Amino acid sequence: MIEDASLEDLMAQAAAKRDALFGRNISYSRKVFIPLTKLCRDVCHYCTFAERPRAGHAAYLSAEEVLAIARAGEAAGCTEALFTLGDKPELRYRAAREELDALGQDSTISYLRDMCALVLKETSLLPHVNPGVMTREDIASLRPVSASAGVMLESTSERLCHQGGPHYGSPDKHPAVRLDTLRLAGELAVPFTTGILIGIGETRRERLDALEAIRDLHLQYGHIQEVIVQNFRAKPSTKMADGDEPDLDDLCWTIAAARLILPDDVHVQAPPNLSPGVYQKLINAGIDDWGGVSPVTPDHVNPEAPWPELDALARRTAEMGKILVARLPVYPAWIAAPDRWLDKKVAPRVLQNADAEGWARDDAWAPGLTFAPKPRATLLSEADPAVERIIGRAMEGRRLEEAEIVRLFAARDADYDRILTAADDLRRATSGEVIRYVVNRNINYTNICYYRCKFCAFSKGKTHEALRGTPYDLDMQEIVRRSEEAWERGATEVCLQGGIHPDYTGETYISICKAIKAAVPGMHIHAFSPLEVFQGAATLGVSIAELLSRLKEAGLGTLPGTAAEILDDEIRAIICPDKINTAQWVEVIGTAHRLGLRTTSTIMYGHVEGPLNWARHLLVLRDLQAETGGITEFVPLPFVHMEAPMYLRGLARKGPTLREAILMHAVARLVLHPLITNIQTSWVKMGPEGAAMCLNAGANDLGGTLMNESISRAAGTQHGQEFPPEEMERLIHSIGRVPSLRDTTYGSVGNERRIKSFNAPELAPVVQTPPKRVAAE
């Protein structure tokens, strides 16, 4: 079919397949090129990269030179350190052997391994190695210090290795040898790059043979991430200096053939610097990746062909209706299975650099950091019609499908802008221009917890000072004092949550409610997560409904819908395996609603989960609200990574990116419409600037002033413990909205409370009561 089809038909089929697989995205890797050595034992007739030893010139880059290049790349925002080098020069040149001896190295591969380890240790870059043909031992030794590897197959034609052919005299270019390297990489589960070089004397049939050989290896091992279709460029001072270069039609034919032959999960790449000015044709032929592009170093293999400037590449890509997306040297599908594809020493670095879909993080922002996030330019003029259809269904109040929600979370550029605009339009239609907030106080009565949630930096051991701080267990007097002080400062609500203390029972929670109500009858008690309720009922041997009824009688007004994290048991099994599951969380919240206790709802996102898990979570909340109607608001809580145990152990990302965090608010507005009408943004985690961006993307609530905030602070947030009403209203006015003080259930608040909250005295120092056993000592 490929050989008989017209070029126009072939390209149309290839582009259609690409669009069905990868949508609007065209990816690239922001890399720095590290030519560890230009000595090579092979003598390819088209190559200007390989050099002979020269007196006074080192055969290898020094460690200092390697690190200087890597740090320059890091400073320029690169994520990949591409190590390219000649093949086994020590087998041909004495100078290489002597320099390796002086460096204390057994081989070029061993030196490469040490330099990868150096870059991995001293920078944030991910090494990708391209050292030519490798043995099993070579590949195994490089796997712990590199994210991915590659070798160009170039061709499966043995003819090209015969006398007069471009590979004559190059033992490492024999197809069987190179195919064996590809096979070994598959057996060792290394994410791998390969490709073909066209225009060096091979026939089109031989190109297809090479693509089929790559396909077959990938079907067996699943490790081929990308296939490069590289066009031969004639270079002066080479044996092929006068050779004919393949024309554009020939290149496009081969790209289209590659797209149609290769499996769906293999990416097809064409280097943009080798085909300047014809990007439109390459995209129309079916590529979905531009390969590595460096803002720092030249293409040492093709020095005559400068890299395109990245902003220009983004514009040219957008002219074709595509979005330029930065990736890592490991593609998203392989990042999604780190236990299989990444060494345990490399996986943490990959996760730190990745977003929820597995692409490269697109800025340095993270929840809890104080620097202002920067908005990004939009290059496309229109949103994807598929996105428009999904938005239309959401605006009509329909229940979206998981796949539709996942598509919304993948939005970038014009799609992203359209979702934010639609969400804000829906916010305006639902709640007008009013932004609400509540004056409240957080009281975290203990940080002692016998659960071991991997994301939590708040909980401590019971009787000793843990690495993450001192354990405490507030006595009732201090809980009441803080409640009274909050009332005097204009609060209408106290929000009480804590660790699951091994000595606490359901009676503990009932006593807390009674004590607060006795001291401050007008205070609304918003308290106890579904986990605390579930555990409290178990300690008393009563049903959830019975404990909730007793708590309500004791003065409980509403419940926080926390402990939700991600309402998908696949993720809960990873991050909180001993915690209540999704069904149990829904049972507690649903029971509360049926007893007349309203609740909030939350999501804690940006760690190990992804858009599919977010979609499932939102649908759980929507379906629950459709049944009970008891949820007052939805509160996205982005994961604050700095002190979180699972991040410190290399098991989690750095929280959501700014794009993902804002999308969470916007997509939630669409997905939950018209059932949950209030979307709240967390100033503690998003910061004032980030919160303002969310308020322009579907959110209509700033939450509470808090007075004290312990949980996010323990995780490392740099934002304060209190956001006073004056500052709340200043922020709301700054975006052209109208502030409104509310109570917990979105009722109005009297002027007396407002006056007190705007003239609040300084908080008295808090007393963190030590655990009783420690106090006794």
GROMACS .gro file of C-alpha atoms in nm, residues 109-341:
model
  233
  109ILE     CA    1   3.166   0.365   2.830
  110SER     CA    2   3.297   0.366   3.188
  111TYR     CA    3   3.395   0.733   3.155
  112LEU     CA    4   3.053   0.809   3.008
  113ARG     CA    5   2.892   0.636   3.304
  114ASP     CA    6   3.086   0.854   3.550
  115MET     CA    7   3.005   1.174   3.362
  116CYS     CA    8   2.635   1.086   3.356
  117ALA     CA    9   2.649   1.024   3.729
  118LEU     CA   10   2.818   1.362   3.775
  119VAL     CA   11   2.551   1.547   3.578
  120LEU     CA   12   2.276   1.359   3.758
  121LYS     CA   13   2.426   1.451   4.095
  122GLU     CA   14   2.518   1.814   4.032
  123THR     CA   15   2.235   1.936   3.810
  124SER     CA   16   1.865   1.881   3.748
  125LEU     CA   17   1.930   1.745   3.398
  126LEU     CA   18   1.844   1.397   3.278
  127PRO     CA   19   2.122   1.223   3.082
  128HIS     CA   20   2.038   1.061   2.750
  129VAL     CA   21   2.324   0.852   2.614
  130ASN     CA   22   2.411   0.792   2.250
  131PRO     CA   23   2.748   0.611   2.253
  132GLY     CA   24   2.694   0.384   1.954
  133VAL     CA   25   2.689   0.006   1.966
  134MET     CA   26   2.672  -0.134   2.319
  135THR     CA   27   2.700  -0.471   2.485
  136ARG     CA   28   2.457  -0.596   2.746
  137GLU     CA   29   2.707  -0.497   3.016
  138ASP     CA   30   2.744  -0.148   2.869
  139ILE     CA   31   2.371  -0.088   2.867
  140ALA     CA   32   2.329  -0.228   3.217
  141SER     CA   33   2.606  -0.005   3.352
  142LEU     CA   34   2.452   0.310   3.201
  143ARG     CA   35   2.094   0.241   3.307
  144PRO     CA   36   2.137   0.361   3.670
  145VAL     CA   37   2.278   0.697   3.556
  146SER     CA   38   2.069   0.779   3.248
  147ALA     CA   39   1.704   0.826   3.172
  148SER     CA   40   1.719   0.688   2.819
  149ALA     CA   41   1.955   0.578   2.545
  150GLY     CA   42   1.973   0.555   2.171
  151VAL     CA   43   2.152   0.437   1.863
  152MET     CA   44   2.056   0.516   1.504
  153LEU     CA   45   1.989   0.196   1.313
  154GLU     CA   46   2.037   0.404   0.995
  155SER     CA   47   1.974   0.113   0.761
  156THR     CA   48   1.937  -0.262   0.747
  157SER     CA   49   2.107  -0.274   0.407
  158GLU     CA   50   2.423  -0.485   0.414
  159ARG     CA   51   2.513  -0.335   0.075
  160LEU     CA   52   2.603  -0.009   0.241
  161CYS     CA   53   2.881  -0.185   0.434
  162HIS     CA   54   3.046  -0.322   0.122
  163GLN     CA   55   3.340  -0.157  -0.051
  164GLY     CA   56   3.227   0.170  -0.203
  165GLY     CA   57   2.937   0.201   0.041
  166PRO     CA   58   2.910   0.477   0.304
  167HIS     CA   59   2.959   0.231   0.590
  168TYR     CA   60   3.260   0.050   0.444
  169GLY     CA   61   3.531   0.029   0.708
  170SER     CA   62   3.288   0.097   0.992
  171PRO     CA   63   3.239  -0.226   1.187
  172ASP     CA   64   2.980  -0.071   1.420
  173LYS     CA   65   2.750   0.014   1.128
  174HIS     CA   66   2.673  -0.344   1.035
  175PRO     CA   67   2.293  -0.380   1.065
  176ALA     CA   68   2.309  -0.701   1.270
  177VAL     CA   69   2.533  -0.536   1.530
  178ARG     CA   70   2.308  -0.234   1.565
  179LEU     CA   71   1.992  -0.441   1.575
  180ASP     CA   72   2.149  -0.645   1.852
  181THR     CA   73   2.199  -0.325   2.056
  182LEU     CA   74   1.831  -0.242   2.006
  183ARG     CA   75   1.736  -0.592   2.117
  184LEU     CA   76   1.954  -0.578   2.429
  185ALA     CA   77   1.807  -0.241   2.525
  186GLY     CA   78   1.464  -0.397   2.502
  187GLU     CA   79   1.563  -0.690   2.720
  188LEU     CA   80   1.703  -0.448   2.979
  189ALA     CA   81   1.395  -0.221   2.964
  190VAL     CA   82   1.571   0.097   2.854
  191PRO     CA   83   1.355   0.367   2.692
  192PHE     CA   84   1.520   0.387   2.353
  193THR     CA   85   1.563   0.613   2.053
  194THR     CA   86   1.655   0.491   1.708
  195GLY     CA   87   1.607   0.602   1.350
  196ILE     CA   88   1.694   0.573   0.987
  197LEU     CA   89   1.924   0.789   0.774
  198ILE     CA   90   1.789   0.839   0.424
  199GLY     CA   91   1.971   0.934   0.105
  200ILE     CA   92   2.297   0.743   0.162
  201GLY     CA   93   2.243   0.488  -0.114
  202GLU     CA   94   1.961   0.278   0.024
  203THR     CA   95   1.643   0.205  -0.170
  204ARG     CA   96   1.292   0.286  -0.052
  205ARG     CA   97   1.227  -0.083  -0.005
  206GLU     CA   98   1.531  -0.101   0.223
  207ARG     CA   99   1.396   0.190   0.425
  208LEU     CA  100   1.072   0.001   0.477
  209ASP     CA  101   1.271  -0.307   0.578
  210ALA     CA  102   1.449  -0.101   0.843
  211LEU     CA  103   1.123   0.043   0.975
  212GLU     CA  104   0.973  -0.305   0.989
  213ALA     CA  105   1.275  -0.434   1.183
  214ILE     CA  106   1.231  -0.151   1.437
  215ARG     CA  107   0.859  -0.223   1.454
  216ASP     CA  108   0.915  -0.592   1.525
  217LEU     CA  109   1.161  -0.521   1.806
  218HIS     CA  110   0.922  -0.275   1.965
  219LEU     CA  111   0.632  -0.519   1.944
  220GLN     CA  112   0.849  -0.768   2.130
  221TYR     CA  113   0.988  -0.536   2.402
  222GLY     CA  114   0.787  -0.211   2.395
  223HIS     CA  115   1.095   0.008   2.444
  224ILE     CA  116   1.127   0.213   2.124
  225GLN     CA  117   1.007   0.560   2.219
  226GLU     CA  118   1.082   0.740   1.897
  227VAL     CA  119   1.211   0.686   1.548
  228ILE     CA  120   1.405   0.965   1.382
  229VAL     CA  121   1.376   1.006   1.008
  230GLN     CA  122   1.697   1.194   0.929
  231ASN     CA  123   1.782   1.321   0.585
  232PHE     CA  124   2.142   1.299   0.462
  233ARG     CA  125   2.317   1.634   0.430
  234ALA     CA  126   2.627   1.648   0.210
  235LYS     CA  127   2.919   1.800   0.400
  236PRO     CA  128   3.248   1.937   0.269
  237SER     CA  129   3.563   1.737   0.332
  238THR     CA  130   3.379   1.406   0.338
  239LYS     CA  131   3.379   1.125   0.080
  240MET     CA  132   3.012   1.202   0.013
  241ALA     CA  133   3.058   1.577  -0.022
  242ASP     CA  134   2.917   1.560  -0.375
  243GLY     CA  135   2.641   1.314  -0.292
  244ASP     CA  136   2.278   1.388  -0.384
  245GLU     CA  137   2.065   1.484  -0.088
  246PRO     CA  138   1.711   1.342  -0.068
  247ASP     CA  139   1.453   1.595  -0.182
  248LEU     CA  140   1.161   1.712   0.030
  249ASP     CA  141   0.913   1.472  -0.130
  250ASP     CA  142   1.142   1.179  -0.054
  251LEU     CA  143   1.175   1.289   0.308
  252CYS     CA  144   0.799   1.333   0.344
  253TRP     CA  145   0.734   0.994   0.184
  254THR     CA  146   0.964   0.828   0.437
  255ILE     CA  147   0.812   1.013   0.735
  256ALA     CA  148   0.464   0.910   0.626
  257ALA     CA  149   0.576   0.551   0.576
  258ALA     CA  150   0.729   0.547   0.922
  259ARG     CA  151   0.409   0.676   1.079
  260LEU     CA  152   0.199   0.412   0.906
  261ILE     CA  153   0.436   0.119   0.970
  262LEU     CA  154   0.533   0.187   1.330
  263PRO     CA  155   0.310   0.094   1.627
  264ASP     CA  156   0.078   0.356   1.769
  265ASP     CA  157   0.289   0.438   2.075
  266VAL     CA  158   0.611   0.503   1.880
  267HIS     CA  159   0.677   0.871   1.810
  268VAL     CA  160   0.806   0.988   1.471
  269GLN     CA  161   1.062   1.267   1.466
  270ALA     CA  162   1.231   1.481   1.202
  271PRO     CA  163   1.508   1.722   1.306
  272PRO     CA  164   1.391   2.078   1.227
  273ASN     CA  165   1.740   2.217   1.173
  274LEU     CA  166   1.795   1.980   0.879
  275SER     CA  167   1.484   2.104   0.697
  276PRO     CA  168   1.453   2.477   0.763
  277GLY     CA  169   1.159   2.657   0.610
  278VAL     CA  170   0.950   2.346   0.537
  279TYR     CA  171   0.807   2.267   0.880
  280GLN     CA  172   0.456   2.269   0.734
  281LYS     CA  173   0.543   1.980   0.505
  282LEU     CA  174   0.702   1.775   0.782
  283ILE     CA  175   0.396   1.818   1.005
  284ASN     CA  176   0.167   1.729   0.715
  285ALA     CA  177   0.374   1.413   0.661
  286GLY     CA  178   0.294   1.286   1.010
  287ILE     CA  179   0.568   1.381   1.257
  288ASP     CA  180   0.470   1.444   1.618
  289ASP     CA  181   0.813   1.537   1.753
  290TRP     CA  182   1.093   1.776   1.659
  291GLY     CA  183   1.357   1.599   1.866
  292GLY     CA  184   1.612   1.770   2.083
  293VAL     CA  185   1.656   2.143   2.034
  294SER     CA  186   1.924   2.330   2.225
  295PRO     CA  187   1.919   2.697   2.323
  296VAL     CA  188   2.282   2.660   2.436
  297THR     CA  189   2.493   2.426   2.223
  298PRO     CA  190   2.517   2.361   1.847
  299ASP     CA  191   2.428   2.038   1.672
  300HIS     CA  192   2.777   1.890   1.679
  301VAL     CA  193   2.675   1.618   1.431
  302ASN     CA  194   2.539   1.874   1.182
  303PRO     CA  195   2.724   2.194   1.274
  304GLU     CA  196   2.626   2.361   0.949
  305ALA     CA  197   2.258   2.344   1.051
  306PRO     CA  198   2.173   2.576   1.345
  307TRP     CA  199   1.887   2.493   1.577
  308PRO     CA  200   1.571   2.697   1.529
  309GLU     CA  201   1.501   2.956   1.798
  310LEU     CA  202   1.239   2.801   2.026
  311ASP     CA  203   0.988   3.086   2.007
  312ALA     CA  204   1.010   3.074   1.630
  313LEU     CA  205   0.964   2.696   1.631
  314ALA     CA  206   0.655   2.738   1.850
  315ARG     CA  207   0.512   2.996   1.608
  316ARG     CA  208   0.580   2.783   1.301
  317THR     CA  209   0.422   2.484   1.475
  318ALA     CA  210   0.118   2.692   1.570
  319GLU     CA  211   0.075   2.802   1.209
  320MET     CA  212  -0.012   2.439   1.140
  321GLY     CA  213  -0.268   2.432   1.420
  322LYS     CA  214  -0.033   2.243   1.651
  323ILE     CA  215   0.101   2.315   1.998
  324LEU     CA  216   0.471   2.286   2.080
  325VAL     CA  217   0.505   2.088   2.403
  326ALA     CA  218   0.828   2.034   2.590
  327ARG     CA  219   0.905   1.676   2.687
  328LEU     CA  220   1.174   1.493   2.878
  329PRO     CA  221   1.415   1.241   2.723
  330VAL     CA  222   1.166   0.983   2.849
  331TYR     CA  223   0.824   1.010   2.687
  332PRO     CA  224   0.501   1.015   2.895
  333ALA     CA  225   0.398   0.655   2.825
  334TRP     CA  226   0.726   0.526   2.967
  335ILE     CA  227   0.720   0.766   3.263
  336ALA     CA  228   0.378   0.622   3.348
  337ALA     CA  229   0.546   0.287   3.427
  338PRO     CA  230   0.860   0.392   3.618
  339ASP     CA  231   0.907   0.060   3.795
  340ARG     CA  232   0.958  -0.106   3.458
  341TRP     CA  233   1.142   0.158   3.260
   0.00000   0.00000   0.00000
